[in-house]
Amino acid sequence: MNVLIKSATIIDSKSDFHNQTVDILIEKGTISQIASTIKNTNDYKEIKLDNLHVSQGWFDSSVSFGEPGYEERETITNGLKTAAFSGFTAVALNPNSNPVIDSFADISLVKAKAQNHAVSLYPIGTLTKGALGENMAELFDMSQAGAVAFYDYQKPIENPNLMKIALQYASNFDGLIMSFPQESRISRSGVMNEHVSSTRLGLNGNPALAEELQIARDLFLLEYTGGKLHVPTISTAKSVELIRDAKKKKLDVTCSVAIHNLYFTDDALETFNTNFKVLPPIRTQSDVNELIEGLKDGTIDMVTSDHNPIDIEHKKIEFDHAKYGTIGLESAFGALQTLFTIKKTIALLTNGKERFGIEPSSISIGEKANISLFNPDETYTFHKTNITSTSKNAIFENTELKGLVYGVISNNKMIIK
């Protein structure tokens, strides 16, 4: 692929051209020249877009596509297209398909379905067989097939000894263990944050305590065993404090937060809109404030869209019976830009790669082109017309966002809207 990008402002602190508006020449998928002006002597395809900005490709550490088994929610092919249109050049795929991804063959299957795409797919295998929480899956075999981490998506590991053994075993091959932060015997049938709002709405509450107890337990186990732990999608102020203290002890722990947990509070459930039924639940303004502070000081390592397509039959029903989940790839950039500067937004969208074994990149001469293209200044209201996903369960629907994504250039391919 040969292409000349014209008048693009580079947002990449690793690049010598950071904050400069330049032309970028890409030949055979590699950046061959960056300069204030480059003549198109070879008549390559030119990219000229309004207020064009570029950065190294973005990464999302938690996406679900449904396939195999839930193709009506999202296929891998359309999911990767959605990721590209949303500015992501790499995604980590959760194993919550049907059947779940818990073997060498399963990892190989999803990798094969994503071959030759501009967006790189990095599969996560289950931590336990069948994601049933009873027996440890074949972690080493899955790592050999290309699994980048091990996680029973949104299912807490109730048995502490199982978590202890998993951390010890995976440390033999530098495997990353993920543990969903919820003590299910405390959360029980809670469908939203336990707070004033849950009482007023008459909905069962899922208390912050359920998350914090599980995190505290896992951090004690990590301190005892060693190993590598990633806590996905934390949502409470106390969780931030627990992770911060663990990092001060030099424990090998990272964590993420879902973008919608930075933006909404539990007051948003007043309309009983099931798009707001997510796990962990959206919580209070004080929790939101501490989550944002945790991102600013580095306690929280990365953000995720926690993109989880759910078909209309499982969303457009009574709140208690609706499935948890929202799509989030398409709204990720625009939502973050309402909360952070462009520099911080790009940093958040590119963090986490190394934790998941992905080589970071930069916009530099001689580097393989791994680029996200966007306009950071455009404001708009997010509607269904902005959705590429097959499922339309968008928590950010009818929300004003800032920043449009044009597409990506990666893996010697280009996908532009």
mmCIF file of N, CA and C in Angstrom, residues 257-381:
data_model
loop_
_atom_site.group_PDB
_atom_site.id
_atom_site.type_symbol
_atom_site.label_atom_id
_atom_site.label_comp_id
_atom_site.label_asym_id
_atom_site.label_seq_id
_atom_site.Cartn_x
_atom_site.Cartn_y
_atom_site.Cartn_z
ATOM 1 N N VAL A 257 -10.470 1.087 33.223
ATOM 2 C CA VAL A 257 -11.802 1.602 33.539
ATOM 3 C C VAL A 257 -12.567 1.740 32.232
ATOM 4 N N ALA A 258 -13.851 1.381 32.257
ATOM 5 C CA ALA A 258 -14.696 1.551 31.079
ATOM 6 C C ALA A 258 -15.030 3.033 30.922
ATOM 7 N N ILE A 259 -15.008 3.510 29.695
ATOM 8 C CA ILE A 259 -15.197 4.935 29.436
ATOM 9 C C ILE A 259 -16.550 5.419 29.947
ATOM 10 N N HIS A 260 -17.582 4.590 29.830
ATOM 11 C CA HIS A 260 -18.900 5.040 30.312
ATOM 12 C C HIS A 260 -18.927 5.222 31.827
ATOM 13 N N ASN A 261 -18.062 4.525 32.566
ATOM 14 C CA ASN A 261 -17.993 4.730 34.009
ATOM 15 C C ASN A 261 -17.302 6.034 34.395
ATOM 16 N N LEU A 262 -16.655 6.671 33.418
ATOM 17 C CA LEU A 262 -16.056 7.989 33.636
ATOM 18 C C LEU A 262 -17.040 9.113 33.340
ATOM 19 N N TYR A 263 -18.109 8.795 32.653
ATOM 20 C CA TYR A 263 -18.982 9.817 32.075
ATOM 21 C C TYR A 263 -20.341 9.897 32.772
ATOM 22 N N PHE A 264 -20.953 8.753 33.047
ATOM 23 C CA PHE A 264 -22.313 8.732 33.580
ATOM 24 C C PHE A 264 -22.320 8.395 35.072
ATOM 25 N N THR A 265 -23.395 8.817 35.743
ATOM 26 C CA THR A 265 -23.640 8.415 37.129
ATOM 27 C C THR A 265 -24.960 7.662 37.198
ATOM 28 N N ASP A 266 -25.228 7.058 38.354
ATOM 29 C CA ASP A 266 -26.420 6.208 38.468
ATOM 30 C C ASP A 266 -27.733 6.976 38.335
ATOM 31 N N ASP A 267 -27.688 8.300 38.400
ATOM 32 C CA ASP A 267 -28.901 9.092 38.151
ATOM 33 C C ASP A 267 -29.429 8.884 36.740
ATOM 34 N N ALA A 268 -28.552 8.452 35.813
ATOM 35 C CA ALA A 268 -28.952 8.280 34.411
ATOM 36 C C ALA A 268 -29.975 7.156 34.238
ATOM 37 N N LEU A 269 -30.149 6.318 35.256
ATOM 38 C CA LEU A 269 -31.080 5.190 35.125
ATOM 39 C C LEU A 269 -32.525 5.575 35.404
ATOM 40 N N GLU A 270 -32.785 6.852 35.665
ATOM 41 C CA GLU A 270 -34.138 7.318 35.979
ATOM 42 C C GLU A 270 -35.153 6.906 34.914
ATOM 43 N N THR A 271 -34.727 6.786 33.658
ATOM 44 C CA THR A 271 -35.644 6.450 32.561
ATOM 45 C C THR A 271 -35.740 4.942 32.338
ATOM 46 N N PHE A 272 -35.010 4.157 33.109
ATOM 47 C CA PHE A 272 -34.984 2.692 32.973
ATOM 48 C C PHE A 272 -34.518 2.260 31.582
ATOM 49 N N ASN A 273 -33.674 3.059 30.965
ATOM 50 C CA ASN A 273 -33.101 2.723 29.665
ATOM 51 C C ASN A 273 -32.088 1.599 29.864
ATOM 52 N N THR A 274 -32.357 0.437 29.254
ATOM 53 C CA THR A 274 -31.505 -0.729 29.509
ATOM 54 C C THR A 274 -30.121 -0.611 28.894
ATOM 55 N N ASN A 275 -29.895 0.387 28.027
ATOM 56 C CA ASN A 275 -28.528 0.618 27.540
ATOM 57 C C ASN A 275 -27.603 1.035 28.674
ATOM 58 N N PHE A 276 -28.201 1.506 29.782
ATOM 59 C CA PHE A 276 -27.413 1.905 30.949
ATOM 60 C C PHE A 276 -27.210 0.740 31.922
ATOM 61 N N LYS A 277 -27.701 -0.433 31.554
ATOM 62 C CA LYS A 277 -27.466 -1.600 32.401
ATOM 63 C C LYS A 277 -26.145 -2.231 31.980
ATOM 64 N N VAL A 278 -25.110 -1.903 32.729
ATOM 65 C CA VAL A 278 -23.753 -2.355 32.425
ATOM 66 C C VAL A 278 -23.142 -2.963 33.679
ATOM 67 N N LEU A 279 -22.074 -3.697 33.485
ATOM 68 C CA LEU A 279 -21.380 -4.359 34.587
ATOM 69 C C LEU A 279 -19.888 -4.101 34.469
ATOM 70 N N PRO A 280 -19.236 -3.512 35.482
ATOM 71 C CA PRO A 280 -19.835 -3.016 36.715
ATOM 72 C C PRO A 280 -20.801 -1.866 36.446
ATOM 73 N N PRO A 281 -21.711 -1.618 37.392
ATOM 74 C CA PRO A 281 -22.695 -0.555 37.154
ATOM 75 C C PRO A 281 -22.056 0.825 37.197
ATOM 76 N N ILE A 282 -22.725 1.775 36.533
ATOM 77 C CA ILE A 282 -22.289 3.165 36.689
ATOM 78 C C ILE A 282 -22.637 3.602 38.104
ATOM 79 N N ARG A 283 -21.766 4.389 38.697
ATOM 80 C CA ARG A 283 -21.890 4.650 40.135
ATOM 81 C C ARG A 283 -22.106 6.147 40.415
ATOM 82 N N THR A 284 -21.514 6.689 41.449
ATOM 83 C CA THR A 284 -21.818 8.046 41.898
ATOM 84 C C THR A 284 -20.806 9.048 41.340
ATOM 85 N N GLN A 285 -21.125 10.334 41.509
ATOM 86 C CA GLN A 285 -20.219 11.376 41.034
ATOM 87 C C GLN A 285 -18.889 11.333 41.768
ATOM 88 N N SER A 286 -18.897 10.994 43.045
ATOM 89 C CA SER A 286 -17.624 10.914 43.781
ATOM 90 C C SER A 286 -16.761 9.773 43.251
ATOM 91 N N ASP A 287 -17.399 8.680 42.849
ATOM 92 C CA ASP A 287 -16.640 7.595 42.221
ATOM 93 C C ASP A 287 -16.048 8.051 40.895
ATOM 94 N N VAL A 288 -16.867 8.729 40.084
ATOM 95 C CA VAL A 288 -16.394 9.238 38.790
ATOM 96 C C VAL A 288 -15.192 10.152 38.989
ATOM 97 N N ASN A 289 -15.283 11.039 39.955
ATOM 98 C CA ASN A 289 -14.185 11.992 40.202
ATOM 99 C C ASN A 289 -12.892 11.266 40.547
ATOM 100 N N GLU A 290 -12.981 10.225 41.373
ATOM 101 C CA GLU A 290 -11.778 9.490 41.766
ATOM 102 C C GLU A 290 -11.232 8.637 40.620
ATOM 103 N N LEU A 291 -12.107 8.118 39.782
ATOM 104 C CA LEU A 291 -11.650 7.360 38.612
ATOM 105 C C LEU A 291 -10.863 8.270 37.667
ATOM 106 N N ILE A 292 -11.379 9.466 37.448
ATOM 107 C CA ILE A 292 -10.678 10.425 36.583
ATOM 108 C C ILE A 292 -9.341 10.812 37.201
ATOM 109 N N GLU A 293 -9.332 11.017 38.513
ATOM 110 C CA GLU A 293 -8.080 11.348 39.195
ATOM 111 C C GLU A 293 -7.091 10.186 39.087
ATOM 112 N N GLY A 294 -7.600 8.958 39.179
ATOM 113 C CA GLY A 294 -6.746 7.777 39.040
ATOM 114 C C GLY A 294 -6.109 7.670 37.671
ATOM 115 N N LEU A 295 -6.825 8.104 36.640
ATOM 116 C CA LEU A 295 -6.235 8.137 35.296
ATOM 117 C C LEU A 295 -5.167 9.219 35.201
ATOM 118 N N LYS A 296 -5.426 10.339 35.815
ATOM 119 C CA LYS A 296 -4.478 11.451 35.730
ATOM 120 C C LYS A 296 -3.161 11.141 36.436
ATOM 121 N N ASP A 297 -3.240 10.421 37.573
ATOM 122 C CA ASP A 297 -1.990 10.162 38.314
ATOM 123 C C ASP A 297 -1.357 8.811 37.959
ATOM 124 N N GLY A 298 -1.974 8.083 37.023
ATOM 125 C CA GLY A 298 -1.378 6.846 36.555
ATOM 126 C C GLY A 298 -1.754 5.613 37.340
ATOM 127 N N THR A 299 -2.608 5.742 38.350
ATOM 128 C CA THR A 299 -3.048 4.567 39.093
ATOM 129 C C THR A 299 -3.818 3.619 38.178
ATOM 130 N N ILE A 300 -4.722 4.186 37.380
ATOM 131 C CA ILE A 300 -5.447 3.408 36.374
ATOM 132 C C ILE A 300 -4.638 3.464 35.090
ATOM 133 N N ASP A 301 -4.317 2.318 34.543
ATOM 134 C CA ASP A 301 -3.352 2.238 33.448
ATOM 135 C C ASP A 301 -3.939 2.496 32.077
ATOM 136 N N MET A 302 -5.219 2.189 31.884
ATOM 137 C CA MET A 302 -5.789 2.284 30.537
ATOM 138 C C MET A 302 -7.302 2.425 30.610
ATOM 139 N N VAL A 303 -7.878 2.909 29.534
ATOM 140 C CA VAL A 303 -9.328 2.944 29.386
ATOM 141 C C VAL A 303 -9.746 1.876 28.384
ATOM 142 N N THR A 304 -10.996 1.500 28.428
ATOM 143 C CA THR A 304 -11.548 0.569 27.459
ATOM 144 C C THR A 304 -12.978 0.976 27.130
ATOM 145 N N SER A 305 -13.400 0.688 25.920
ATOM 146 C CA SER A 305 -14.807 0.896 25.576
ATOM 147 C C SER A 305 -15.672 -0.187 26.219
ATOM 148 N N ASP A 306 -15.061 -1.325 26.585
ATOM 149 C CA ASP A 306 -15.784 -2.511 27.044
ATOM 150 C C ASP A 306 -16.951 -2.803 26.100
ATOM 151 N N HIS A 307 -16.645 -2.743 24.820
ATOM 152 C CA HIS A 307 -17.621 -2.903 23.733
ATOM 153 C C HIS A 307 -18.273 -4.276 23.816
ATOM 154 N N ASN A 308 -19.592 -4.300 24.027
ATOM 155 C CA ASN A 308 -20.297 -5.562 24.216
ATOM 156 C C ASN A 308 -21.649 -5.515 23.510
ATOM 157 N N PRO A 309 -21.690 -5.898 22.233
ATOM 158 C CA PRO A 309 -22.947 -5.842 21.473
ATOM 159 C C PRO A 309 -23.967 -6.852 22.016
ATOM 160 N N ILE A 310 -25.198 -6.384 22.216
ATOM 161 C CA ILE A 310 -26.296 -7.242 22.670
ATOM 162 C C ILE A 310 -27.478 -7.029 21.729
ATOM 163 N N ASP A 311 -28.072 -8.123 21.260
ATOM 164 C CA ASP A 311 -29.195 -8.016 20.326
ATOM 165 C C ASP A 311 -30.416 -7.404 21.009
ATOM 166 N N ILE A 312 -31.309 -6.836 20.202
ATOM 167 C CA ILE A 312 -32.453 -6.074 20.714
ATOM 168 C C ILE A 312 -33.369 -6.936 21.578
ATOM 169 N N GLU A 313 -33.472 -8.238 21.271
ATOM 170 C CA GLU A 313 -34.348 -9.116 22.041
ATOM 171 C C GLU A 313 -33.917 -9.225 23.502
ATOM 172 N N HIS A 314 -32.620 -9.011 23.763
ATOM 173 C CA HIS A 314 -32.117 -9.106 25.136
ATOM 174 C C HIS A 314 -31.869 -7.742 25.776
ATOM 175 N N LYS A 315 -32.215 -6.680 25.061
ATOM 176 C CA LYS A 315 -32.063 -5.336 25.619
ATOM 177 C C LYS A 315 -33.397 -4.599 25.755
ATOM 178 N N LYS A 316 -34.273 -4.762 24.786
ATOM 179 C CA LYS A 316 -35.535 -4.013 24.823
ATOM 180 C C LYS A 316 -36.586 -4.794 25.598
ATOM 181 N N ILE A 317 -36.276 -5.054 26.864
ATOM 182 C CA ILE A 317 -37.175 -5.765 27.761
ATOM 183 C C ILE A 317 -37.073 -5.116 29.139
ATOM 184 N N GLU A 318 -37.786 -5.644 30.119
ATOM 185 C CA GLU A 318 -37.756 -5.082 31.463
ATOM 186 C C GLU A 318 -36.315 -5.002 31.976
ATOM 187 N N PHE A 319 -36.027 -3.941 32.723
ATOM 188 C CA PHE A 319 -34.663 -3.666 33.168
ATOM 189 C C PHE A 319 -34.060 -4.855 33.922
ATOM 190 N N ASP A 320 -34.834 -5.467 34.805
ATOM 191 C CA ASP A 320 -34.315 -6.583 35.602
ATOM 192 C C ASP A 320 -33.856 -7.750 34.736
ATOM 193 N N HIS A 321 -34.507 -7.944 33.587
ATOM 194 C CA HIS A 321 -34.240 -9.116 32.753
ATOM 195 C C HIS A 321 -33.298 -8.834 31.586
ATOM 196 N N ALA A 322 -32.996 -7.571 31.332
ATOM 197 C CA ALA A 322 -32.104 -7.223 30.215
ATOM 198 C C ALA A 322 -30.684 -7.681 30.507
ATOM 199 N N LYS A 323 -29.952 -8.014 29.452
ATOM 200 C CA LYS A 323 -28.546 -8.395 29.607
ATOM 201 C C LYS A 323 -27.686 -7.155 29.848
ATOM 202 N N TYR A 324 -26.583 -7.359 30.532
ATOM 203 C CA TYR A 324 -25.623 -6.284 30.754
ATOM 204 C C TYR A 324 -24.840 -6.012 29.473
ATOM 205 N N GLY A 325 -24.507 -4.743 29.237
ATOM 206 C CA GLY A 325 -23.576 -4.436 28.159
ATOM 207 C C GLY A 325 -23.992 -3.266 27.299
ATOM 208 N N THR A 326 -22.990 -2.589 26.769
ATOM 209 C CA THR A 326 -23.182 -1.500 25.820
ATOM 210 C C THR A 326 -22.095 -1.581 24.758
ATOM 211 N N ILE A 327 -22.428 -1.160 23.544
ATOM 212 C CA ILE A 327 -21.356 -0.969 22.574
ATOM 213 C C ILE A 327 -20.644 0.331 22.920
ATOM 214 N N GLY A 328 -19.362 0.444 22.507
ATOM 215 C CA GLY A 328 -18.630 1.633 22.922
ATOM 216 C C GLY A 328 -17.484 2.036 22.021
ATOM 217 N N LEU A 329 -17.143 1.212 21.027
ATOM 218 C CA LEU A 329 -16.015 1.561 20.163
ATOM 219 C C LEU A 329 -16.253 2.884 19.447
ATOM 220 N N GLU A 330 -17.447 3.035 18.857
ATOM 221 C CA GLU A 330 -17.714 4.211 18.019
ATOM 222 C C GLU A 330 -17.719 5.518 18.816
ATOM 223 N N SER A 331 -18.052 5.446 20.087
ATOM 224 C CA SER A 331 -18.158 6.658 20.909
ATOM 225 C C SER A 331 -16.935 6.919 21.775
ATOM 226 N N ALA A 332 -15.964 6.005 21.783
ATOM 227 C CA ALA A 332 -14.850 6.085 22.731
ATOM 228 C C ALA A 332 -14.079 7.399 22.619
ATOM 229 N N PHE A 333 -13.651 7.732 21.407
ATOM 230 C CA PHE A 333 -12.830 8.933 21.217
ATOM 231 C C PHE A 333 -13.612 10.193 21.562
ATOM 232 N N GLY A 334 -14.822 10.304 21.056
ATOM 233 C CA GLY A 334 -15.624 11.500 21.297
ATOM 234 C C GLY A 334 -15.971 11.700 22.755
ATOM 235 N N ALA A 335 -16.204 10.605 23.487
ATOM 236 C CA ALA A 335 -16.523 10.714 24.907
ATOM 237 C C ALA A 335 -15.299 11.143 25.716
ATOM 238 N N LEU A 336 -14.149 10.527 25.447
ATOM 239 C CA LEU A 336 -12.929 10.897 26.179
ATOM 240 C C LEU A 336 -12.561 12.355 25.971
ATOM 241 N N GLN A 337 -12.806 12.838 24.751
ATOM 242 C CA GLN A 337 -12.425 14.223 24.449
ATOM 243 C C GLN A 337 -13.283 15.246 25.178
ATOM 244 N N THR A 338 -14.440 14.828 25.685
ATOM 245 C CA THR A 338 -15.236 15.749 26.500
ATOM 246 C C THR A 338 -14.695 15.832 27.923
ATOM 247 N N LEU A 339 -13.796 14.915 28.273
ATOM 248 C CA LEU A 339 -13.274 14.845 29.640
ATOM 249 C C LEU A 339 -11.807 15.243 29.751
ATOM 250 N N PHE A 340 -11.033 15.034 28.679
ATOM 251 C CA PHE A 340 -9.587 15.232 28.740
ATOM 252 C C PHE A 340 -9.103 16.051 27.549
ATOM 253 N N THR A 341 -7.866 16.539 27.648
ATOM 254 C CA THR A 341 -7.231 17.209 26.519
ATOM 255 C C THR A 341 -6.947 16.199 25.422
ATOM 256 N N ILE A 342 -6.667 16.695 24.226
ATOM 257 C CA ILE A 342 -6.360 15.780 23.117
ATOM 258 C C ILE A 342 -5.106 14.966 23.427
ATOM 259 N N LYS A 343 -4.114 15.583 24.040
ATOM 260 C CA LYS A 343 -2.878 14.864 24.369
ATOM 261 C C LYS A 343 -3.158 13.715 25.338
ATOM 262 N N LYS A 344 -3.951 13.980 26.376
ATOM 263 C CA LYS A 344 -4.268 12.953 27.357
ATOM 264 C C LYS A 344 -5.170 11.879 26.748
ATOM 265 N N THR A 345 -6.108 12.293 25.918
ATOM 266 C CA THR A 345 -7.003 11.333 25.262
ATOM 267 C C THR A 345 -6.218 10.326 24.444
ATOM 268 N N ILE A 346 -5.270 10.816 23.646
ATOM 269 C CA ILE A 346 -4.470 9.914 22.810
ATOM 270 C C ILE A 346 -3.601 9.013 23.675
ATOM 271 N N ALA A 347 -3.064 9.557 24.756
ATOM 272 C CA ALA A 347 -2.259 8.728 25.661
ATOM 273 C C ALA A 347 -3.101 7.590 26.240
ATOM 274 N N LEU A 348 -4.331 7.896 26.628
ATOM 275 C CA LEU A 348 -5.202 6.868 27.201
ATOM 276 C C LEU A 348 -5.564 5.810 26.172
ATOM 277 N N LEU A 349 -5.758 6.226 24.924
ATOM 278 C CA LEU A 349 -6.150 5.290 23.874
ATOM 279 C C LEU A 349 -4.985 4.440 23.365
ATOM 280 N N THR A 350 -3.783 4.817 23.688
ATOM 281 C CA THR A 350 -2.614 4.054 23.232
ATOM 282 C C THR A 350 -1.908 3.329 24.382
ATOM 283 N N ASN A 351 -2.334 3.578 25.619
ATOM 284 C CA ASN A 351 -1.760 2.856 26.759
ATOM 285 C C ASN A 351 -2.229 1.398 26.762
ATOM 286 N N GLY A 352 -1.496 0.569 27.422
ATOM 287 C CA GLY A 352 -1.925 -0.804 27.639
ATOM 288 C C GLY A 352 -1.379 -1.814 26.666
ATOM 289 N N LYS A 353 -0.798 -1.354 25.569
ATOM 290 C CA LYS A 353 -0.311 -2.305 24.559
ATOM 291 C C LYS A 353 0.732 -3.250 25.138
ATOM 292 N N GLU A 354 1.729 -2.703 25.790
ATOM 293 C CA GLU A 354 2.831 -3.532 26.281
ATOM 294 C C GLU A 354 2.351 -4.533 27.341
ATOM 295 N N ARG A 355 1.354 -4.143 28.135
ATOM 296 C CA ARG A 355 0.827 -5.058 29.149
ATOM 297 C C ARG A 355 0.246 -6.311 28.497
ATOM 298 N N PHE A 356 -0.292 -6.139 27.289
ATOM 299 C CA PHE A 356 -0.897 -7.261 26.580
ATOM 300 C C PHE A 356 0.042 -7.828 25.510
ATOM 301 N N GLY A 357 1.334 -7.506 25.630
ATOM 302 C CA GLY A 357 2.334 -8.102 24.754
ATOM 303 C C GLY A 357 2.337 -7.554 23.347
ATOM 304 N N ILE A 358 1.848 -6.325 23.177
ATOM 305 C CA ILE A 358 1.771 -5.703 21.858
ATOM 306 C C ILE A 358 2.860 -4.642 21.739
ATOM 307 N N GLU A 359 3.613 -4.718 20.670
ATOM 308 C CA GLU A 359 4.723 -3.778 20.472
ATOM 309 C C GLU A 359 4.170 -2.381 20.199
ATOM 310 N N PRO A 360 4.561 -1.385 20.996
ATOM 311 C CA PRO A 360 4.118 -0.016 20.710
ATOM 312 C C PRO A 360 4.786 0.514 19.453
ATOM 313 N N SER A 361 4.190 1.529 18.859
ATOM 314 C CA SER A 361 4.723 2.097 17.620
ATOM 315 C C SER A 361 4.846 3.599 17.768
ATOM 316 N N SER A 362 5.394 4.236 16.753
ATOM 317 C CA SER A 362 5.421 5.697 16.712
ATOM 318 C C SER A 362 5.368 6.135 15.260
ATOM 319 N N ILE A 363 5.014 7.389 15.063
ATOM 320 C CA ILE A 363 4.963 7.924 13.703
ATOM 321 C C ILE A 363 6.344 8.497 13.395
ATOM 322 N N SER A 364 7.194 7.614 12.903
ATOM 323 C CA SER A 364 8.594 7.958 12.639
ATOM 324 C C SER A 364 9.036 7.308 11.338
ATOM 325 N N ILE A 365 9.999 7.915 10.695
ATOM 326 C CA ILE A 365 10.525 7.382 9.431
ATOM 327 C C ILE A 365 11.135 6.003 9.675
ATOM 328 N N GLY A 366 10.758 5.059 8.819
ATOM 329 C CA GLY A 366 11.246 3.695 8.935
ATOM 330 C C GLY A 366 10.335 2.772 9.716
ATOM 331 N N GLU A 367 9.356 3.331 10.417
ATOM 332 C CA GLU A 367 8.414 2.516 11.185
ATOM 333 C C GLU A 367 7.288 2.008 10.275
ATOM 334 N N LYS A 368 6.760 0.821 10.584
ATOM 335 C CA LYS A 368 5.557 0.352 9.925
ATOM 336 C C LYS A 368 4.416 1.314 10.262
ATOM 337 N N ALA A 369 3.633 1.665 9.267
ATOM 338 C CA ALA A 369 2.527 2.594 9.496
ATOM 339 C C ALA A 369 1.463 1.927 10.361
ATOM 340 N N ASN A 370 1.245 2.488 11.533
ATOM 341 C CA ASN A 370 0.206 2.035 12.450
ATOM 342 C C ASN A 370 -0.432 3.303 12.997
ATOM 343 N N ILE A 371 -1.431 3.807 12.284
ATOM 344 C CA ILE A 371 -1.862 5.193 12.445
ATOM 345 C C ILE A 371 -3.376 5.280 12.574
ATOM 346 N N SER A 372 -3.828 6.115 13.505
ATOM 347 C CA SER A 372 -5.235 6.488 13.618
ATOM 348 C C SER A 372 -5.390 7.911 13.086
ATOM 349 N N LEU A 373 -6.452 8.150 12.318
ATOM 350 C CA LEU A 373 -6.696 9.456 11.691
ATOM 351 C C LEU A 373 -7.991 10.032 12.239
ATOM 352 N N PHE A 374 -7.981 11.323 12.619
ATOM 353 C CA PHE A 374 -9.135 11.893 13.301
ATOM 354 C C PHE A 374 -9.142 13.416 13.226
ATOM 355 N N ASN A 375 -10.299 13.988 13.529
ATOM 356 C CA ASN A 375 -10.491 15.435 13.671
ATOM 357 C C ASN A 375 -10.915 15.675 15.116
ATOM 358 N N PRO A 376 -10.047 16.265 15.951
ATOM 359 C CA PRO A 376 -10.363 16.361 17.376
ATOM 360 C C PRO A 376 -11.358 17.457 17.748
ATOM 361 N N ASP A 377 -11.710 18.331 16.826
ATOM 362 C CA ASP A 377 -12.468 19.530 17.178
ATOM 363 C C ASP A 377 -13.947 19.488 16.826
ATOM 364 N N GLU A 378 -14.378 18.523 16.040
ATOM 365 C CA GLU A 378 -15.771 18.468 15.602
ATOM 366 C C GLU A 378 -16.671 17.998 16.745
ATOM 367 N N THR A 379 -17.738 18.758 17.029
ATOM 368 C CA THR A 379 -18.712 18.335 18.031
ATOM 369 C C THR A 379 -19.992 17.874 17.332
ATOM 370 N N TYR A 380 -20.637 16.888 17.911
ATOM 371 C CA TYR A 380 -21.840 16.336 17.302
ATOM 372 C C TYR A 380 -22.602 15.542 18.352
ATOM 373 N N THR A 381 -23.855 15.238 18.058
ATOM 374 C CA THR A 381 -24.662 14.375 18.917
ATOM 375 C C THR A 381 -24.621 12.969 18.358
#
